[in-house]
Coordinates of C-alpha atoms in Angstrom, one line a residue:
M1 CA -19.7 -39.9 -121.0
G2 CA -20.3 -43.6 -121.6
T3 CA -18.8 -44.4 -118.3
G4 CA -21.2 -42.0 -116.5
H5 CA -24.3 -43.5 -118.2
Y6 CA -23.2 -46.9 -117.2
F7 CA -22.8 -45.9 -113.5
W8 CA -26.3 -44.2 -113.4
A9 CA -27.9 -47.3 -114.9
L10 CA -26.4 -49.6 -112.2
F11 CA -27.5 -47.2 -109.5
Y12 CA -31.1 -47.1 -110.8
F13 CA -31.3 -50.9 -111.0
A14 CA -30.0 -51.3 -107.5
S15 CA -32.6 -48.9 -106.2
L16 CA -35.4 -50.9 -107.9
C17 CA -34.1 -54.1 -106.4
S18 CA -33.9 -52.7 -102.9
A19 CA -37.4 -51.2 -103.2
S20 CA -38.8 -54.6 -104.4
L21 CA -37.1 -56.4 -101.5
A22 CA -38.5 -53.9 -99.1
N23 CA -42.0 -54.3 -100.4
N24 CA -41.7 -58.1 -100.2
A25 CA -40.5 -57.9 -96.7
K26 CA -43.7 -56.0 -95.8
I27 CA -46.0 -58.7 -97.3
N28 CA -47.8 -60.7 -94.6
F29 CA -48.3 -64.1 -96.2
R30 CA -50.7 -65.1 -93.4
E31 CA -53.0 -62.3 -94.6
K32 CA -52.5 -63.7 -98.1
E33 CA -53.7 -67.1 -96.8
K34 CA -56.8 -65.5 -95.3
K35 CA -57.6 -63.8 -98.6
V36 CA -57.1 -67.0 -100.6
L37 CA -59.4 -68.9 -98.2
D38 CA -62.0 -66.2 -98.4
Q39 CA -61.7 -66.3 -102.1
I40 CA -62.1 -70.1 -102.6
L41 CA -64.3 -70.8 -99.5
G42 CA -66.3 -67.6 -99.3
A43 CA -70.1 -67.5 -99.1
G44 CA -71.7 -68.5 -102.4
K45 CA -68.4 -69.6 -103.9
Y46 CA -68.0 -73.2 -102.6
D47 CA -70.6 -75.7 -101.6
A48 CA -69.3 -78.5 -99.4
R49 CA -72.4 -80.6 -100.2
I50 CA -71.4 -81.2 -103.8
R51 CA -68.8 -83.8 -104.5
P52 CA -65.8 -83.0 -106.6
S53 CA -65.7 -83.9 -110.3
G54 CA -63.9 -86.9 -111.6
I55 CA -60.3 -87.2 -112.9
N56 CA -59.4 -84.2 -115.2
G57 CA -62.7 -82.5 -114.5
T58 CA -64.8 -85.3 -116.0
D59 CA -68.2 -86.4 -114.7
G60 CA -66.8 -89.7 -113.4
P61 CA -66.5 -90.7 -109.8
A62 CA -64.3 -88.8 -107.4
V63 CA -61.1 -90.8 -106.6
V64 CA -59.9 -90.8 -103.0
R65 CA -56.6 -92.3 -102.2
V66 CA -56.1 -93.7 -98.7
N67 CA -53.1 -94.6 -96.6
I68 CA -52.8 -95.4 -92.9
F69 CA -50.0 -95.4 -90.3
V70 CA -50.5 -97.9 -87.4
R71 CA -49.2 -96.2 -84.3
S72 CA -49.9 -99.0 -81.8
I73 CA -52.0 -102.1 -81.2
S74 CA -52.9 -102.2 -77.5
K75 CA -54.6 -105.6 -77.2
I76 CA -56.0 -108.6 -79.0
D77 CA -58.8 -110.2 -77.0
D78 CA -59.6 -113.9 -77.6
V79 CA -62.8 -113.9 -75.5
T80 CA -64.6 -111.0 -77.3
M81 CA -62.7 -111.6 -80.5
E82 CA -61.7 -108.0 -81.1
Y83 CA -58.5 -105.9 -81.1
S84 CA -57.7 -102.3 -80.4
V85 CA -55.6 -100.1 -82.6
Q86 CA -54.5 -96.5 -82.8
L87 CA -53.7 -95.1 -86.2
T88 CA -53.2 -92.0 -88.3
F89 CA -55.7 -92.1 -91.1
R90 CA -55.1 -90.1 -94.3
E91 CA -57.2 -89.4 -97.4
Q92 CA -56.2 -87.4 -100.4
W93 CA -58.3 -86.3 -103.4
T94 CA -58.5 -83.5 -105.9
D95 CA -61.2 -80.8 -105.9
E96 CA -60.6 -78.4 -108.8
R97 CA -62.8 -75.8 -107.1
L98 CA -60.1 -75.2 -104.5
K99 CA -57.3 -74.2 -106.9
F100 CA -55.6 -71.0 -105.9
D101 CA -52.6 -68.8 -106.9
D102 CA -49.5 -69.9 -104.9
I103 CA -47.8 -66.4 -105.3
Q104 CA -44.9 -67.8 -107.2
G105 CA -44.5 -70.8 -105.0
R106 CA -44.6 -68.9 -101.7
L107 CA -47.8 -70.5 -100.6
K108 CA -47.1 -74.2 -100.5
Y109 CA -50.5 -75.2 -99.0
L110 CA -53.3 -73.9 -96.9
T111 CA -54.2 -75.5 -93.5
L112 CA -57.7 -76.0 -92.1
T113 CA -58.8 -77.6 -88.8
E114 CA -62.5 -77.6 -89.6
A115 CA -63.4 -80.6 -91.7
N116 CA -66.9 -79.2 -92.5
R117 CA -65.6 -76.4 -94.5
V118 CA -64.8 -78.6 -97.5
W119 CA -66.4 -81.7 -99.0
M120 CA -65.4 -84.9 -97.2
P121 CA -65.7 -88.6 -98.3
D122 CA -68.3 -90.5 -96.3
L123 CA -65.9 -93.3 -95.3
F124 CA -66.6 -95.5 -92.3
F125 CA -65.0 -98.5 -90.7
S126 CA -67.4 -101.4 -91.3
N127 CA -66.0 -103.8 -88.6
E128 CA -65.7 -101.1 -85.9
K129 CA -67.2 -101.7 -82.5
E130 CA -66.0 -98.6 -80.7
G131 CA -63.9 -95.6 -81.7
H132 CA -63.0 -92.1 -80.6
F133 CA -61.0 -89.0 -81.8
H134 CA -58.1 -87.5 -79.9
N135 CA -58.7 -83.9 -78.6
I136 CA -55.8 -83.4 -76.3
I137 CA -54.5 -80.7 -76.3
M138 CA -56.2 -79.7 -79.6
P139 CA -58.1 -81.9 -82.0
N140 CA -55.6 -84.1 -83.7
V141 CA -56.8 -83.4 -87.2
Y142 CA -55.8 -81.2 -90.1
I143 CA -56.8 -80.5 -93.8
R144 CA -54.2 -79.2 -96.3
I145 CA -55.3 -77.6 -99.5
F146 CA -52.6 -77.4 -102.2
P147 CA -52.5 -74.9 -105.1
N148 CA -53.6 -77.5 -107.7
G149 CA -56.7 -78.3 -105.7
S150 CA -55.4 -81.4 -104.0
V151 CA -56.8 -82.0 -100.5
L152 CA -55.1 -84.0 -97.8
Y153 CA -57.1 -85.0 -94.7
S154 CA -55.3 -86.5 -91.7
I155 CA -56.6 -87.5 -88.3
R156 CA -55.5 -89.6 -85.4
I157 CA -58.2 -92.1 -84.1
S158 CA -58.4 -95.1 -81.8
L159 CA -60.6 -98.0 -82.8
T160 CA -61.8 -101.3 -81.4
L161 CA -62.5 -103.6 -84.3
A162 CA -64.1 -107.0 -84.6
C163 CA -61.7 -109.9 -85.4
P164 CA -63.4 -113.3 -85.9
M165 CA -60.9 -116.0 -84.9
N166 CA -60.5 -119.6 -85.6
L167 CA -59.1 -121.2 -82.4
K168 CA -58.8 -124.8 -83.5
L169 CA -55.0 -124.6 -83.3
Y170 CA -54.9 -122.5 -80.1
P171 CA -52.3 -121.7 -78.8
L172 CA -50.3 -122.7 -81.9
D173 CA -52.5 -120.6 -84.1
R174 CA -52.2 -117.6 -86.4
Q175 CA -55.0 -115.0 -86.6
I176 CA -55.9 -112.6 -89.4
C177 CA -57.5 -109.4 -88.2
S178 CA -58.9 -107.0 -90.8
L179 CA -59.4 -103.3 -91.0
R180 CA -62.3 -102.5 -93.5
M181 CA -63.1 -99.0 -94.8
A182 CA -66.0 -98.4 -97.1
S183 CA -68.2 -95.6 -98.4
Y184 CA -71.6 -95.3 -96.6
G185 CA -73.7 -93.3 -99.0
W186 CA -71.8 -92.7 -102.3
T187 CA -71.8 -95.6 -104.7
T188 CA -69.0 -96.4 -107.1
N189 CA -70.6 -94.2 -109.7
D190 CA -69.8 -91.2 -107.5
L191 CA -66.9 -92.2 -105.2
V192 CA -64.1 -94.7 -105.5
F193 CA -61.5 -95.5 -102.8
L194 CA -58.0 -96.6 -103.9
W195 CA -54.9 -97.4 -101.9
K196 CA -52.2 -94.8 -102.2
E197 CA -49.5 -96.0 -104.5
G198 CA -46.1 -96.9 -103.1
D199 CA -46.6 -97.5 -99.4
P200 CA -50.3 -97.5 -98.4
V201 CA -49.7 -98.9 -94.9
Q202 CA -47.0 -98.1 -92.5
V203 CA -46.4 -99.7 -89.1
V204 CA -44.4 -98.2 -86.3
K205 CA -41.0 -99.9 -85.9
N206 CA -41.1 -100.6 -82.2
L207 CA -44.6 -102.2 -82.3
H208 CA -45.0 -104.2 -79.1
L209 CA -47.7 -106.8 -78.5
P210 CA -48.0 -108.8 -75.3
R211 CA -48.9 -112.2 -76.7
F212 CA -48.7 -111.8 -80.5
T213 CA -46.2 -110.9 -83.2
L214 CA -47.3 -109.0 -86.3
E215 CA -45.8 -111.1 -89.1
K216 CA -47.1 -109.2 -92.1
F217 CA -50.0 -107.2 -93.6
L218 CA -51.8 -107.3 -96.9
T219 CA -53.9 -104.6 -98.6
D220 CA -56.8 -105.5 -100.8
Y221 CA -60.2 -104.3 -102.1
C222 CA -63.6 -105.5 -100.8
N223 CA -66.3 -103.8 -102.8
S224 CA -69.8 -104.8 -101.7
K225 CA -73.0 -104.9 -103.7
T226 CA -76.4 -104.3 -102.1
N227 CA -79.8 -103.6 -103.4
T228 CA -79.0 -99.9 -103.3
G229 CA -75.9 -100.2 -105.4
E230 CA -72.2 -101.1 -105.3
Y231 CA -70.0 -99.4 -102.7
S232 CA -66.2 -99.0 -102.7
C233 CA -64.3 -100.7 -99.9
L234 CA -60.7 -101.1 -98.8
K235 CA -59.2 -103.6 -96.4
V236 CA -55.9 -104.4 -94.8
D237 CA -55.3 -107.8 -93.3
L238 CA -53.0 -108.0 -90.3
L239 CA -51.5 -111.5 -89.8
F240 CA -50.7 -112.1 -86.1
K241 CA -48.7 -115.1 -84.8
R242 CA -49.4 -116.1 -81.2
E243 CA -46.3 -116.2 -79.0
F244 CA -46.1 -119.8 -77.8
S245 CA -43.4 -119.4 -75.0
Y246 CA -46.0 -117.9 -72.6
Y247 CA -48.3 -120.9 -73.0
L248 CA -45.4 -123.3 -72.7
I249 CA -44.5 -121.9 -69.3
Q250 CA -48.0 -121.3 -68.0
I251 CA -49.9 -124.3 -69.3
Y252 CA -47.9 -127.1 -70.9
I253 CA -45.1 -127.5 -68.5
P254 CA -47.4 -127.4 -65.3
C255 CA -49.7 -129.9 -66.9
C256 CA -46.7 -132.3 -67.6
M257 CA -45.6 -131.9 -64.0
L258 CA -49.0 -132.7 -62.6
V259 CA -49.2 -135.9 -64.7
I260 CA -45.7 -136.9 -63.6
V261 CA -46.5 -136.3 -60.0
S262 CA -49.6 -138.5 -60.3
W263 CA -47.2 -141.4 -61.2
V264 CA -45.5 -141.2 -57.9
S265 CA -48.3 -143.2 -56.4
F266 CA -47.1 -146.2 -58.5
W267 CA -43.9 -146.3 -56.4
L268 CA -45.6 -146.0 -53.0
D269 CA -46.4 -149.1 -51.0
Q270 CA -49.8 -150.5 -51.7
G271 CA -50.6 -150.4 -48.0
A272 CA -50.1 -146.6 -47.9
V273 CA -53.7 -145.9 -48.7
P274 CA -54.0 -142.4 -47.3
A275 CA -50.8 -141.2 -49.1
R276 CA -51.8 -142.7 -52.5
V277 CA -55.5 -141.5 -52.2
S278 CA -54.5 -137.9 -51.2
L279 CA -51.9 -137.7 -54.0
G280 CA -54.3 -138.9 -56.6
V281 CA -57.2 -136.7 -55.5
T282 CA -54.9 -133.6 -55.1
T283 CA -53.4 -133.9 -58.6
L284 CA -56.9 -134.5 -60.1
L285 CA -58.4 -131.4 -58.5
T286 CA -55.3 -129.3 -59.4
M287 CA -55.6 -130.5 -63.0
A288 CA -59.3 -129.8 -63.1
T289 CA -58.7 -126.3 -61.7
Q290 CA -56.0 -125.7 -64.3
T291 CA -58.4 -126.8 -67.1
S292 CA -61.2 -124.5 -65.9
G293 CA -58.9 -121.6 -65.7
I294 CA -57.7 -122.1 -69.3
N295 CA -61.3 -122.3 -70.5
A296 CA -62.3 -119.2 -68.6
S297 CA -59.9 -117.2 -70.8
L298 CA -61.4 -118.5 -74.0
P299 CA -64.7 -118.1 -75.7
P300 CA -67.1 -121.1 -75.6
V301 CA -66.7 -122.3 -79.1
S302 CA -68.4 -125.4 -80.5
Y303 CA -65.2 -127.1 -81.9
T304 CA -62.3 -128.7 -80.1
K305 CA -59.1 -126.7 -79.7
A306 CA -55.6 -127.9 -79.5
I307 CA -55.4 -126.9 -75.8
D308 CA -58.6 -128.9 -75.1
V309 CA -57.0 -132.0 -76.5
W310 CA -53.9 -131.5 -74.3
T311 CA -55.7 -130.7 -71.0
G312 CA -58.3 -133.5 -71.7
V313 CA -55.6 -136.1 -72.1
C314 CA -53.6 -134.9 -69.1
L315 CA -56.7 -135.0 -67.0
T316 CA -57.4 -138.5 -68.3
F317 CA -53.9 -139.6 -67.2
V318 CA -54.3 -138.2 -63.8
F319 CA -57.7 -139.8 -63.4
G320 CA -56.2 -143.1 -64.7
A321 CA -53.6 -143.0 -62.0
L322 CA -56.3 -142.7 -59.4
L323 CA -58.2 -145.5 -60.9
E324 CA -55.1 -147.6 -61.0
F325 CA -54.8 -147.4 -57.2
A326 CA -58.4 -148.4 -56.9
L327 CA -57.6 -151.5 -59.0
V328 CA -54.4 -152.2 -57.0
N329 CA -56.4 -151.9 -53.7
Y330 CA -59.0 -154.3 -55.0
A331 CA -56.3 -156.8 -56.2
S332 CA -54.5 -156.5 -52.9
R333 CA -57.7 -157.4 -51.0
S334 CA -58.4 -160.2 -53.4
D335 CA -54.8 -161.6 -52.9
M336 CA -55.3 -161.4 -49.2
H337 CA -58.6 -163.3 -49.4
K338 CA -56.9 -166.0 -51.5
E339 CA -54.0 -166.2 -49.0
N340 CA -56.5 -166.7 -46.2
L341 CA -58.2 -169.5 -48.0
K342 CA -54.9 -171.2 -48.7
K343 CA -53.9 -170.9 -45.1
K344 CA -57.2 -172.5 -44.0
R345 CA -56.7 -175.3 -46.5
R346 CA -53.2 -175.9 -45.2
D347 CA -54.6 -176.0 -41.6
L348 CA -57.2 -178.5 -42.6
E349 CA -54.6 -180.7 -44.4
Q350 CA -52.3 -180.5 -41.3
A351 CA -55.2 -181.5 -39.1
S352 CA -55.9 -184.5 -41.4
L353 CA -52.3 -185.6 -41.3
D354 CA -52.4 -185.4 -37.5
A355 CA -55.5 -187.5 -37.3
A356 CA -54.0 -190.1 -39.7
S357 CA -50.8 -190.4 -37.7
D358 CA -52.8 -190.9 -34.5
L359 CA -54.8 -193.6 -36.1
L360 CA -51.6 -195.4 -37.3
D361 CA -50.2 -195.2 -33.8
T362 CA -53.3 -196.9 -32.4
D363 CA -53.1 -199.8 -34.8
S364 CA -49.4 -200.4 -34.2
N365 CA -50.2 -202.1 -30.9
A366 CA -52.0 -204.9 -32.7
T367 CA -50.4 -207.8 -34.5
F368 CA -48.6 -206.5 -37.6
A369 CA -50.6 -207.2 -40.8
M370 CA -51.7 -205.6 -44.0
K371 CA -54.9 -204.6 -42.3
P372 CA -54.8 -200.9 -43.4
L373 CA -54.3 -201.9 -47.0
V374 CA -57.0 -204.7 -47.1
R375 CA -60.4 -203.6 -48.1
H376 CA -63.2 -205.1 -46.1
P377 CA -66.6 -204.4 -47.5
G378 CA -68.8 -202.5 -45.1
D379 CA -65.9 -201.4 -42.9
P380 CA -66.2 -197.6 -42.8
M381 CA -63.0 -197.1 -40.7
A382 CA -61.0 -199.0 -43.3
M383 CA -62.4 -196.8 -46.1
E384 CA -61.5 -193.6 -44.3
K385 CA -58.0 -194.8 -43.7
L386 CA -57.6 -195.8 -47.3
R387 CA -58.8 -192.4 -48.5
Q388 CA -56.4 -190.6 -46.2
C389 CA -53.5 -192.7 -47.4
E390 CA -54.4 -192.0 -51.1
V391 CA -54.5 -188.3 -50.4
H392 CA -51.1 -188.2 -48.8
M393 CA -49.4 -190.7 -51.2
Q394 CA -50.3 -188.8 -54.4
P395 CA -47.3 -188.1 -56.6
P396 CA -46.0 -184.5 -56.6
K397 CA -47.3 -182.1 -59.4
R398 CA -45.1 -181.2 -62.3
P399 CA -43.3 -177.9 -61.7
N400 CA -44.7 -174.8 -63.6
C401 CA -42.2 -173.6 -66.3
C402 CA -43.0 -170.0 -65.7
K403 CA -42.5 -170.3 -62.0
T404 CA -39.2 -172.1 -62.5
W405 CA -38.0 -169.4 -64.8
L406 CA -39.1 -166.6 -62.5
S407 CA -37.4 -168.3 -59.6
K408 CA -34.1 -167.3 -61.1
F409 CA -34.9 -163.6 -60.4
P410 CA -34.6 -161.9 -57.1
T411 CA -37.2 -162.4 -54.4
S412 CA -39.0 -159.1 -55.3
W413 CA -39.8 -160.5 -58.7
L414 CA -41.2 -163.6 -57.2
D415 CA -43.4 -161.5 -55.0
I416 CA -44.5 -159.5 -58.0
Q417 CA -45.3 -162.7 -59.9
C418 CA -47.3 -164.0 -56.9
S419 CA -49.1 -160.7 -56.1
R420 CA -51.4 -159.2 -58.7
S421 CA -51.4 -155.8 -57.0
K422 CA -47.7 -155.5 -57.2
R423 CA -47.8 -156.7 -60.8
I424 CA -50.3 -153.9 -61.7
D425 CA -48.0 -151.2 -60.1
V426 CA -45.0 -152.4 -62.0
I427 CA -46.9 -152.5 -65.3
S428 CA -48.2 -149.0 -64.6
R429 CA -44.7 -147.7 -64.0
I430 CA -43.8 -148.6 -67.5
T431 CA -47.1 -148.2 -69.4
F432 CA -48.1 -144.7 -68.2
P433 CA -44.9 -142.9 -69.2
L434 CA -44.6 -144.8 -72.5
V435 CA -48.2 -143.9 -73.5
F436 CA -47.8 -140.3 -72.4
A437 CA -44.6 -140.0 -74.5
L438 CA -46.4 -141.5 -77.5
F439 CA -49.2 -139.0 -77.0
N440 CA -46.7 -136.1 -76.9
L441 CA -45.1 -137.3 -80.1
V442 CA -48.4 -137.6 -81.9
Y443 CA -49.7 -134.3 -80.5
W444 CA -46.8 -132.1 -81.4
S445 CA -46.2 -133.6 -84.8
T446 CA -49.9 -133.2 -85.7
Y447 CA -50.4 -129.6 -84.6
L448 CA -47.0 -128.3 -85.7
F449 CA -47.5 -129.9 -89.1
R450 CA -51.0 -128.3 -89.4
E451 CA -49.6 -125.0 -88.4
E452 CA -47.0 -125.2 -91.2
E453 CA -49.8 -126.1 -93.7
D454 CA -51.9 -123.1 -92.6
E455 CA -48.8 -120.8 -93.0

């Protein structure tokens, strides 16, 4: 008898379980979601115009926690001082009016695609220039309502944001671009924004920027006070470092090459006027074109940038090489004029010597006497002979020490010592490279040191 009762009890329990499972299998949880939504968002039950209460149902401000996911940064524009970013923006807050029964954990959350059905924080991006939502194929937005009344709002947006830049160290600079989010109408008495604890900002791993590298980012608060009250504000600072390799290949090395090419004229013959002039003018115009192209890609700021110092000094060196040839040409013509004067003077001296020898030959036919050396007052011919003899019988000048020392060098050095134009070329061959190397040493040590200080 006991065994029979036990058998019938097991059979009855198994029947109840199978019936319960059959009933659960017939439950449509999507219909349950509809009923729950109608229950919490039905007409006259929920007003989206009223903000939620504070923490634990108090009358304090509603707390909204924010986190963002940076999907891509398409460009950073130096001219307009702005950058474009695409991100997934999320907000989370608690609205106790939206609590519902989760049917023993079977309803994890409810999903909405219409943001106007529930109360939304009036957040806006304060440094935004342009922005748009993504609606392909469907609007990239959703709202999740959890059983405890927690609301999660997520949307994908693309923004063009202002980024004021300091270009004094360009292109050795670092820039900080901010993303600012603030409440437009609700003051801190009604609405407070907070960064989500843990990991408020995420960045895609394979983030690629053409000319910059994202070094790090920092989150902070930026509450603002106006005559209408204090408004909650969040900001994230993105620190970008400019990639220098591009500018080294496109700007610095070509400028160095132009400066070095302008020095080739120092090694050309001073008589090759067309070659030296065309070389100097060509390098000067090329350097000017390079400078104007660099400035066209930058905003017209009132201060001097590092690239301005570099291009300005390079342009000065090229212009100096052209002026050096003008100086060499002037010195060459001056040397030629002096040489012509010396030649005329030598011709006159030679003519004087010929005249004196003719005079001595004429007097040799007379009786030999000391007549040329005796001074007779009033005898003009004797005075002229005496003057010529004094001129040609002067003792030789003492040799110049410098000329004697230089005479030990090859003939080219003697020519250089005698010719000012050649001397200018030789001095320029040494001076220009040394000064340019000194400028490079000062330039790179100064700006790289300032870059480390800023970092």
